[in-house]
Structure formats: C-alpha cells, structure tokens
PDB file of C-alpha atoms in Angstrom:
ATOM      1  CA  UNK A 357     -56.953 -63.516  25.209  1.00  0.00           C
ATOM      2  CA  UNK A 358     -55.122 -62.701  22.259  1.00  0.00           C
ATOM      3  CA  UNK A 359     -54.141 -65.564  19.643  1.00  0.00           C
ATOM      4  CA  UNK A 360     -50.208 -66.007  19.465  1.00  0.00           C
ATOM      5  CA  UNK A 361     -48.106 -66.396  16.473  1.00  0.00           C
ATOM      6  CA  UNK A 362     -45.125 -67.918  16.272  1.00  0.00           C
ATOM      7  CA  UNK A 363     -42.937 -66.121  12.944  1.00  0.00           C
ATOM      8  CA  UNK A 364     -40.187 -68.286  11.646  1.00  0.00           C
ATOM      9  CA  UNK A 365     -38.059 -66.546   9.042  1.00  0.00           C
ATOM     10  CA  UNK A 366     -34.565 -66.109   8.819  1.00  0.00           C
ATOM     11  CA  UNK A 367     -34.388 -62.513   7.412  1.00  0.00           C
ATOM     12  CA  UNK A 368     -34.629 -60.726  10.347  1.00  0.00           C
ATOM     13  CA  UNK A 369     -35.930 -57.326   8.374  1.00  0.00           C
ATOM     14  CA  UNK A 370     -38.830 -59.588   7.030  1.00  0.00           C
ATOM     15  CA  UNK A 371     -39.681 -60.948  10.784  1.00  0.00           C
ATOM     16  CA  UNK A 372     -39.243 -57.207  12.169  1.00  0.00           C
ATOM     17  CA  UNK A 373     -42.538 -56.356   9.547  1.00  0.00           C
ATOM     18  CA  UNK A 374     -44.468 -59.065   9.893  1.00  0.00           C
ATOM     19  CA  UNK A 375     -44.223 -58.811  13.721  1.00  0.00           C
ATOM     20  CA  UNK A 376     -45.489 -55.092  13.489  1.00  0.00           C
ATOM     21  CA  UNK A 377     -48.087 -56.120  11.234  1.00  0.00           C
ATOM     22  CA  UNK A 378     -49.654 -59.362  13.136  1.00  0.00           C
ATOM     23  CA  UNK A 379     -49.223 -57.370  16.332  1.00  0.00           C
ATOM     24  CA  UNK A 380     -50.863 -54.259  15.029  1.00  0.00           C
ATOM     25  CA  UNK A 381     -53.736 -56.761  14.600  1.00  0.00           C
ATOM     26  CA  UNK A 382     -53.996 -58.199  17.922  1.00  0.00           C
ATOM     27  CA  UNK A 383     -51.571 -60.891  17.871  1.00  0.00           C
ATOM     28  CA  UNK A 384     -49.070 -61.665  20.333  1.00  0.00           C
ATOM     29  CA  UNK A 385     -46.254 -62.577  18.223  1.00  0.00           C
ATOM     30  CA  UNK A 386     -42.652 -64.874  18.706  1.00  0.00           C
ATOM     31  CA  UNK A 387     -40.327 -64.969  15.965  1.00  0.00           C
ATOM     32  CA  UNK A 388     -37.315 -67.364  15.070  1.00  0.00           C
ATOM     33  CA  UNK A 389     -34.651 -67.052  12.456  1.00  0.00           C
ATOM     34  CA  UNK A 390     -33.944 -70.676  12.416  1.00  0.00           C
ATOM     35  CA  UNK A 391     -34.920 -74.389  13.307  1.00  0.00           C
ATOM     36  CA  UNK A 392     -32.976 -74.462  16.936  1.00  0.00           C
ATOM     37  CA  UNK A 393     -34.766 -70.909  18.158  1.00  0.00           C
ATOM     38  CA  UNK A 394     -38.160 -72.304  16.224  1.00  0.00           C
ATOM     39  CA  UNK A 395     -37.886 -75.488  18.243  1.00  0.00           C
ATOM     40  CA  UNK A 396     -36.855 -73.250  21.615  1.00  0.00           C
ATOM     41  CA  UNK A 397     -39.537 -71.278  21.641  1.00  0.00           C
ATOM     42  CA  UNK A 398     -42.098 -74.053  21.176  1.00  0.00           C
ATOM     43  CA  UNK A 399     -40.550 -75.787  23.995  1.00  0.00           C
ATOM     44  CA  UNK A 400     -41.515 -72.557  26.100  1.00  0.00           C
ATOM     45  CA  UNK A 401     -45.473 -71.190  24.754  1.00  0.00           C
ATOM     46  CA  UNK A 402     -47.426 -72.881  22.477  1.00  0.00           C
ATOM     47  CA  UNK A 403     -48.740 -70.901  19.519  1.00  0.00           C
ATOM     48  CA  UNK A 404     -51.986 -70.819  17.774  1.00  0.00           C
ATOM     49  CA  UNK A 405     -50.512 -70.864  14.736  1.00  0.00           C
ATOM     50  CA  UNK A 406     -46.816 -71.002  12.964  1.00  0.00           C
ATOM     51  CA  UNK A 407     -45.970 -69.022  10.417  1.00  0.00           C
ATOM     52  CA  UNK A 408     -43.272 -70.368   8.368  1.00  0.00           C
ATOM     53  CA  UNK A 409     -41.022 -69.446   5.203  1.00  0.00           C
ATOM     54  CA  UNK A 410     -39.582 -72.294   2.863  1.00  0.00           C
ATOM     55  CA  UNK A 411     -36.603 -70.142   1.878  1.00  0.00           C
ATOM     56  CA  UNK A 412     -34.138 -70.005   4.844  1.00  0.00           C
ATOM     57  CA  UNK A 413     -30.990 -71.448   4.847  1.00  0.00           C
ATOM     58  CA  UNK A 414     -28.995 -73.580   6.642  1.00  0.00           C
ATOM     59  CA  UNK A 415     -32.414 -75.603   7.038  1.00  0.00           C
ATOM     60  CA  UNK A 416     -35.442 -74.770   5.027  1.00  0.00           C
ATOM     61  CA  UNK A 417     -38.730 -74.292   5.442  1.00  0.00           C
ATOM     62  CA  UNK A 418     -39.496 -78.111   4.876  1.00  0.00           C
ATOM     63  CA  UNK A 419     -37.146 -79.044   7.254  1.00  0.00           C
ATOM     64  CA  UNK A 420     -38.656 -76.721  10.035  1.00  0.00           C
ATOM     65  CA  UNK A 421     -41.901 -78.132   9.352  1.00  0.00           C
ATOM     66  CA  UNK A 422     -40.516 -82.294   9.544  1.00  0.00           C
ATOM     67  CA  UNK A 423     -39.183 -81.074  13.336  1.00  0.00           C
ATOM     68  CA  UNK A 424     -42.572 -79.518  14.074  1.00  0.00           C
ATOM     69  CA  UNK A 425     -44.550 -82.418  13.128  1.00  0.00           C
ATOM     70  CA  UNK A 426     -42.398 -84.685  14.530  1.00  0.00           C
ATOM     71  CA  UNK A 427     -42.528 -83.423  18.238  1.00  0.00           C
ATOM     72  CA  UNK A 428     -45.385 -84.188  20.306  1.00  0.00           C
ATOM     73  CA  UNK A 429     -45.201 -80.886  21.474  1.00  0.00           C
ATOM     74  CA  UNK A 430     -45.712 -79.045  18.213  1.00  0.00           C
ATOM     75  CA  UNK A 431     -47.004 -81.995  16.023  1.00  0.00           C
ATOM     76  CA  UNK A 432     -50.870 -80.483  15.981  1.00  0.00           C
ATOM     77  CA  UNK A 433     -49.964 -76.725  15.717  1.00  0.00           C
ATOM     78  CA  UNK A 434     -51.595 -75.432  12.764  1.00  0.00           C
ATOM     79  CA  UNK A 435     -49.183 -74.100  10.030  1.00  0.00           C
ATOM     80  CA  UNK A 436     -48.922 -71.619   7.084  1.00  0.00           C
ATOM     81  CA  UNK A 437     -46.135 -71.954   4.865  1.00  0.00           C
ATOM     82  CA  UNK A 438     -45.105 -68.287   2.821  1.00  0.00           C
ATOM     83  CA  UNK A 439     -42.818 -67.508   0.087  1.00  0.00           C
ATOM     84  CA  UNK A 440     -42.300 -66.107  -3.329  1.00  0.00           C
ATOM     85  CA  UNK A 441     -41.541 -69.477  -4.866  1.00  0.00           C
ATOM     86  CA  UNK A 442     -44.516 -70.957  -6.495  1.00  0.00           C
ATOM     87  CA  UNK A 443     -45.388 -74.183  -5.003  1.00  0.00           C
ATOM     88  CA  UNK A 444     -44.704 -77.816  -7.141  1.00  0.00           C
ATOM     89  CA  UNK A 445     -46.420 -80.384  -7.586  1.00  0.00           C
ATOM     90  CA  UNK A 446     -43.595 -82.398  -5.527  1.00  0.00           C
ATOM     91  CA  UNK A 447     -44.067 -79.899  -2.309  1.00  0.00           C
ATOM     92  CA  UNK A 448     -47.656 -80.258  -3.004  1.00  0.00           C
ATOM     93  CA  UNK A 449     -48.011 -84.038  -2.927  1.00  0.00           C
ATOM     94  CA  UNK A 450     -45.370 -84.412   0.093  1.00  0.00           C
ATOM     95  CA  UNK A 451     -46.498 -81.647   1.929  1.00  0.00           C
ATOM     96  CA  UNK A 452     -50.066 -80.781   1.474  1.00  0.00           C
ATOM     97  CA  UNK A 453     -51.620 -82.853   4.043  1.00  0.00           C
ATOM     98  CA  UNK A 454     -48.666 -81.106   6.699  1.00  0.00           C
ATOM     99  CA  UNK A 455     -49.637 -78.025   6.647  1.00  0.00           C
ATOM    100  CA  UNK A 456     -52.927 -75.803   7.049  1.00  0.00           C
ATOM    101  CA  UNK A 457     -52.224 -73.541   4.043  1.00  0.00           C
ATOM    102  CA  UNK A 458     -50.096 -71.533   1.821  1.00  0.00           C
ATOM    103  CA  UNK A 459     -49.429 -67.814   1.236  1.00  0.00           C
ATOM    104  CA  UNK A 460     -47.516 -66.860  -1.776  1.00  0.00           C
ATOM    105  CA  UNK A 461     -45.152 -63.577  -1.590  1.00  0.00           C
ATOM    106  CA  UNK A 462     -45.305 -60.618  -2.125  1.00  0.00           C
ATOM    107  CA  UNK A 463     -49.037 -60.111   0.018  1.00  0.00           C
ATOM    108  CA  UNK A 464     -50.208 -57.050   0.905  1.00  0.00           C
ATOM    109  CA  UNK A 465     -50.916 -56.986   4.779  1.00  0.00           C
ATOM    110  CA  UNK A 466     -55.013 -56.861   4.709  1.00  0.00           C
ATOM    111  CA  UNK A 467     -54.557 -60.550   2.773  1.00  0.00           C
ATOM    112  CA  UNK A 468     -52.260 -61.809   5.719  1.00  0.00           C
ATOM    113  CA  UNK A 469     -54.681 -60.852   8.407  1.00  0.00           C
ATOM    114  CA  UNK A 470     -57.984 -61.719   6.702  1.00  0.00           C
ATOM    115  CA  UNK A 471     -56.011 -65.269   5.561  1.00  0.00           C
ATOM    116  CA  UNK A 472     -55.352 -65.633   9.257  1.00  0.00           C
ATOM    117  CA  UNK A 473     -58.530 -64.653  10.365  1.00  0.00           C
ATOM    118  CA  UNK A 474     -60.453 -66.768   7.877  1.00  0.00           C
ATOM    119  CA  UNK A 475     -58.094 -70.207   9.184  1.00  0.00           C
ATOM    120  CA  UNK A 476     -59.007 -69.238  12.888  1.00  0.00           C
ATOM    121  CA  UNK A 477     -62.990 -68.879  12.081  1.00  0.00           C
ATOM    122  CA  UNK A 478     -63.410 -72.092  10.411  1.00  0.00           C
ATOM    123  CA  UNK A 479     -60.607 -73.889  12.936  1.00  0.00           C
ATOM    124  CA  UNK A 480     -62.312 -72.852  16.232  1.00  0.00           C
ATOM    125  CA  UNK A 481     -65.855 -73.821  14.598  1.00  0.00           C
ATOM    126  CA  UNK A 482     -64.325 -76.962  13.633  1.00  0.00           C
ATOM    127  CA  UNK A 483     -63.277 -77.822  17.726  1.00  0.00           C
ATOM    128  CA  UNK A 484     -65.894 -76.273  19.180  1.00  0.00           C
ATOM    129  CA  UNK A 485     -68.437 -78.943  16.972  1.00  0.00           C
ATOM    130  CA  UNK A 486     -65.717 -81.483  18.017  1.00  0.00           C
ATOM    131  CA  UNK A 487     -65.906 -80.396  21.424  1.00  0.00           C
ATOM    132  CA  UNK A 488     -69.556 -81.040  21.791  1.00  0.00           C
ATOM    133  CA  UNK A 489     -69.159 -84.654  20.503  1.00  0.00           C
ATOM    134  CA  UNK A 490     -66.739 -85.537  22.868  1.00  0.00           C
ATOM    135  CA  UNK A 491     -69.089 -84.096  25.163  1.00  0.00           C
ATOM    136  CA  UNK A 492     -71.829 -86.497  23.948  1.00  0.00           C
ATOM    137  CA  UNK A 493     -69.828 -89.447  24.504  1.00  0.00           C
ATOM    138  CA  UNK A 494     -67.942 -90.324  21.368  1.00  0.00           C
ATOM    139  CA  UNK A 495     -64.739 -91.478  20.687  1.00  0.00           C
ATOM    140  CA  UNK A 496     -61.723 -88.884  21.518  1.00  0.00           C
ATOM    141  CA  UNK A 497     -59.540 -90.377  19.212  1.00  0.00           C
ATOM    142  CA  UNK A 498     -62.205 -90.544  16.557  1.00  0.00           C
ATOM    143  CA  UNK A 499     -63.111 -87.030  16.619  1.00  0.00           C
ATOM    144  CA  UNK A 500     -58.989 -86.418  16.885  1.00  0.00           C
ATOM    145  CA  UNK A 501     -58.950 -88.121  13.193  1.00  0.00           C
ATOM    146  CA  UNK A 502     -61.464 -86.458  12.507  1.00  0.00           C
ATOM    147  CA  UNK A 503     -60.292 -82.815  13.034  1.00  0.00           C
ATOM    148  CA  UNK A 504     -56.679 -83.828  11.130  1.00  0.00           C
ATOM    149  CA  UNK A 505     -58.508 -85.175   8.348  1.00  0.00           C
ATOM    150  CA  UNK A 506     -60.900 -81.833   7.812  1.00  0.00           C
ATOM    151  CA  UNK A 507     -57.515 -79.871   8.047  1.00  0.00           C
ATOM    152  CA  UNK A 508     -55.918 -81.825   5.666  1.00  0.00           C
ATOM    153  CA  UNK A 509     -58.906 -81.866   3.523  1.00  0.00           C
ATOM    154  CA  UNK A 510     -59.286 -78.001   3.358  1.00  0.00           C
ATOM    155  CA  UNK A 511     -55.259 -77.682   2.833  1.00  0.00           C
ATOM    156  CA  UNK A 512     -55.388 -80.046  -0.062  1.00  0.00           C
ATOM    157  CA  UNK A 513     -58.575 -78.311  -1.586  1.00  0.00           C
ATOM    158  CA  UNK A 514     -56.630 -74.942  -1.331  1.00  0.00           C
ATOM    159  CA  UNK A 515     -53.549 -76.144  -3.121  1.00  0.00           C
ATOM    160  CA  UNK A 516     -55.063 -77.569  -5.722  1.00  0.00           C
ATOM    161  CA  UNK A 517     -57.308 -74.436  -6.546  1.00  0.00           C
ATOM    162  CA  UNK A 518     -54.104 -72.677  -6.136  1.00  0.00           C
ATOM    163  CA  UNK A 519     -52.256 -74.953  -8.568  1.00  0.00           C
ATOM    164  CA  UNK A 520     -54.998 -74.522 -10.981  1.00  0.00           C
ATOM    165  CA  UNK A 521     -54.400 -71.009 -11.078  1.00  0.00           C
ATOM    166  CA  UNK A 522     -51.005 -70.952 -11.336  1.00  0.00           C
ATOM    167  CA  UNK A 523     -50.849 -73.507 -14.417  1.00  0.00           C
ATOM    168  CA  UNK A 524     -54.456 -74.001 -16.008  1.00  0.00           C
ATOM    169  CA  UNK A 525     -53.566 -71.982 -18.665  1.00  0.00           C
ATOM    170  CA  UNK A 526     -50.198 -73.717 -19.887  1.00  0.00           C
ATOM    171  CA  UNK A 527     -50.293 -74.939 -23.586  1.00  0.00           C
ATOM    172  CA  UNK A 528     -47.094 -76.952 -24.164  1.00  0.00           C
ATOM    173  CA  UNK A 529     -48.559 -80.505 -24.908  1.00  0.00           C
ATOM    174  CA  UNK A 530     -45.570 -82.053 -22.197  1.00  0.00           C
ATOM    175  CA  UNK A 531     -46.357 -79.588 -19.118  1.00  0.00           C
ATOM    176  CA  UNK A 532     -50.254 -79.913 -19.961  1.00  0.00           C
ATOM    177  CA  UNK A 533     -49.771 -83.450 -19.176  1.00  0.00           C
ATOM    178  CA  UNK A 534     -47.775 -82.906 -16.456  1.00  0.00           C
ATOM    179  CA  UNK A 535     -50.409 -80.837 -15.041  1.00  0.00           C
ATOM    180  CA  UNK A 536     -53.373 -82.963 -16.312  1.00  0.00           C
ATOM    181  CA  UNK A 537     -51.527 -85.931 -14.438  1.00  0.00           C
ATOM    182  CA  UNK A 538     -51.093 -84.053 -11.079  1.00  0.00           C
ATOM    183  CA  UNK A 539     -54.993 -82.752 -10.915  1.00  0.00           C
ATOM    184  CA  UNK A 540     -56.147 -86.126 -11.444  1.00  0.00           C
ATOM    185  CA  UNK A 541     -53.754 -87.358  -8.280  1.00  0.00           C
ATOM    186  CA  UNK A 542     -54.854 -84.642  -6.141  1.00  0.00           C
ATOM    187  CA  UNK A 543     -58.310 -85.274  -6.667  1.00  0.00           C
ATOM    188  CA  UNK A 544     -57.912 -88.634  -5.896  1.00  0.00           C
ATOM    189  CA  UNK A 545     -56.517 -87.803  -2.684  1.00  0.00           C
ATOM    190  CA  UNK A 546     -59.353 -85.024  -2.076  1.00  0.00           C
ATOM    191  CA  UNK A 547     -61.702 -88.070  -2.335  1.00  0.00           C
ATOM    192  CA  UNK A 548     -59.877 -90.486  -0.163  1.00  0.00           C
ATOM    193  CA  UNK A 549     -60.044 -87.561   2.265  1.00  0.00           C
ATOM    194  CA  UNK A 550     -63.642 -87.230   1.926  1.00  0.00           C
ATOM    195  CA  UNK A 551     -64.588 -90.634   2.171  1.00  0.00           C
ATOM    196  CA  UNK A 552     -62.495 -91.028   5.065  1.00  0.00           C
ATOM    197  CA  UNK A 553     -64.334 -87.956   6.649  1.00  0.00           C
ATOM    198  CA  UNK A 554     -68.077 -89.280   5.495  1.00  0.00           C
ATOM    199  CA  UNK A 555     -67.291 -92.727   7.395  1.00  0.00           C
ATOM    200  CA  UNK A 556     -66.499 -91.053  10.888  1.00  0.00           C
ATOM    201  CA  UNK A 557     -69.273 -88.418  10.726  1.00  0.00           C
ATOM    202  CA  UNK A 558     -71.967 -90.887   9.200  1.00  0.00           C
ATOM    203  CA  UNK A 559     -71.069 -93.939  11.797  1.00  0.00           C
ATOM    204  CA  UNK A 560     -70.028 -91.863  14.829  1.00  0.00           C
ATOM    205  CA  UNK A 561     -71.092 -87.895  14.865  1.00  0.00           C
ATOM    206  CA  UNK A 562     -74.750 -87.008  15.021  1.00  0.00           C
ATOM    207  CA  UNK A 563     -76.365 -84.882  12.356  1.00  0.00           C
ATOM    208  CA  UNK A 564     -75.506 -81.751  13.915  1.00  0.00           C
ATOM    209  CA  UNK A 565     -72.195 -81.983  15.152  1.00  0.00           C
ATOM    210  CA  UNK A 566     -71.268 -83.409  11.437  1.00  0.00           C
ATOM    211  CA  UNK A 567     -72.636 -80.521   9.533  1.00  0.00           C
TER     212      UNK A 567
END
C-alpha cells in the first residue's frame, strides 16, 4: 500500500508541485492551505508523514505543528518542516525535539524523495525492532518512549549538523559566541537524549532488539 502524505502549504501553486512530485513517486498525497483544512483532513485519514511549511500566514508553520502535537489524533505523526528561511537557534531549541526533520528551500525534487525515503527506512526499522519487543513481553509504554526519544534524538542530531553548516564559518567575535553557546546546549541535549535512550535499551530491550 502506498505511504500517504499529508502537504500543508498555503501557496496553492507550491502544493499543486509538490503533489505532482510526491505522487509521481508513489505517494498518495492530501494537501491543506491552512491549520482548519490541516486539522480536517487529519480528522478523516491518517498520514504517514506531514509535510509542513513555516511560512503561511494567518497561522504559521509553528502554529500548525502546536495543533498537531497537541491532538491525540495527530500527536505521533511524523513531521518535516520546509522553507527558505534558515532555521534559529530559537526554532531549534523549541522545536527540535517536535519534529522529525527539516528541509531547507529551494530543493531539487530527487533530495525531497530520497529525504523522504531515507526517514521511512530508518522509521519502519525503528517499529519493526520495537515491534518485536513488545512481542517479547516488554513494556508498551517503554518501548513508546523509546521510539519518541530515537526520533527526537535523530531530529536534534540533524539540526545541529545543519546549524553547523550554516554558521561554522562566522568570524564576528559576538555571533561566534552566540554560536559557540548554542552547540554546547544542543549537545547537551543530544546527551540527555542518549542517556535517556541507553537506560531503556540496557535495562529493558535485549541485545538485538537495541542494536
């Protein structure tokens, strides 16, 4: 069965592209210009995965995303934030551990897919390891920390690489130490993450569903 994608953007000539594009690719694609039709169509089919842009107006991106996390419904649904504003340290730190990734515009489409395809490889491995566990007896609501925490972890990893990138190479002695200050935060939180994630897999997973 074909994965489904949920597109939330609220130019309509961007969501007429990108449904083309997932589509052409296999995916069975929604789309939604704005948080009430977002919210709607969740309501009616669960999607594999939401894609969603920060810049819309009258509610943004980060808005969208507090209403999907806060509904039961939604509140597990992996999601990709996009758009050609370069993330901050403030979206990082207050969003990072909300959503499953980031893709900065403009992409070309190959990147979209294999970005997709990449998240869905390592996601389904992730459950399907999970699955077996629960199979074997252990806690469900362990191994549900467990799979937030190893999305988290991989979101925060990304966002900090990608942060890196964007400004490692800055030389003014203020925004150094603005960017100094904000890797050493976010690799605190990496390691809360991953001692958080060594306690449940060393006390409660066995060897091979922990690997």
């Amino acid at each position: 069965m074909s994965r489904v994608v949920l597109l939330v953007d609220d130019n309509e000539q961007i969501r007429h592209v990108f449904v083309r594009v997932l589509e052409n690719a296999g995916y069975r694609v929604h789309d939604a210009g704005d948080l009430e039709t977002c919210m709607s169509e969740l309501n009616q089919d669960i999607p594999d995965l939401i894609l969603l842009d920060i810049m819309m107006t009258p509610v943004d991106g980060w808005g969208i995303l507090k209403n999907i996390r806060s509904n039961p419904v939604s509140s597990t649904i992996p999601v990709y934030m996009f758009s050609g504003k370069v993330l901050m340290f403030e979206d990082i730190i207050k969003y990072g551990t909300l959503i499953d990734g980031f893709i900065k515009k403009p992409f070309v489409n190959t990147f979209l897919i294999s970005t997709l395809e990449e998240f869905f490889i390592w996601y389904e491995d992730l459950l399907t390891r999970c699955s077996r566990s629960l199979q074997m007896g252990h806690d469900k609501e362990d191994i549900s920390t467990y799979i937030t925490l190893k999305r988290q972890e991989r979101s925060i990893k990304y966002l900090d690489s990608l942060f890196r990138s964007q400004f490692g190479q800055i030389q003014n002695a203020d925004n150094l130490q603005y960017v100094n200050d904000f890797i050493s935060k976010i690799e605190a939180e990496i390691g809360t993450l991953e001692d958080k994630i060594q306690i449940i897999e060393t006390g409660i997973f066995s060897p091979d569903v922990s690997s």
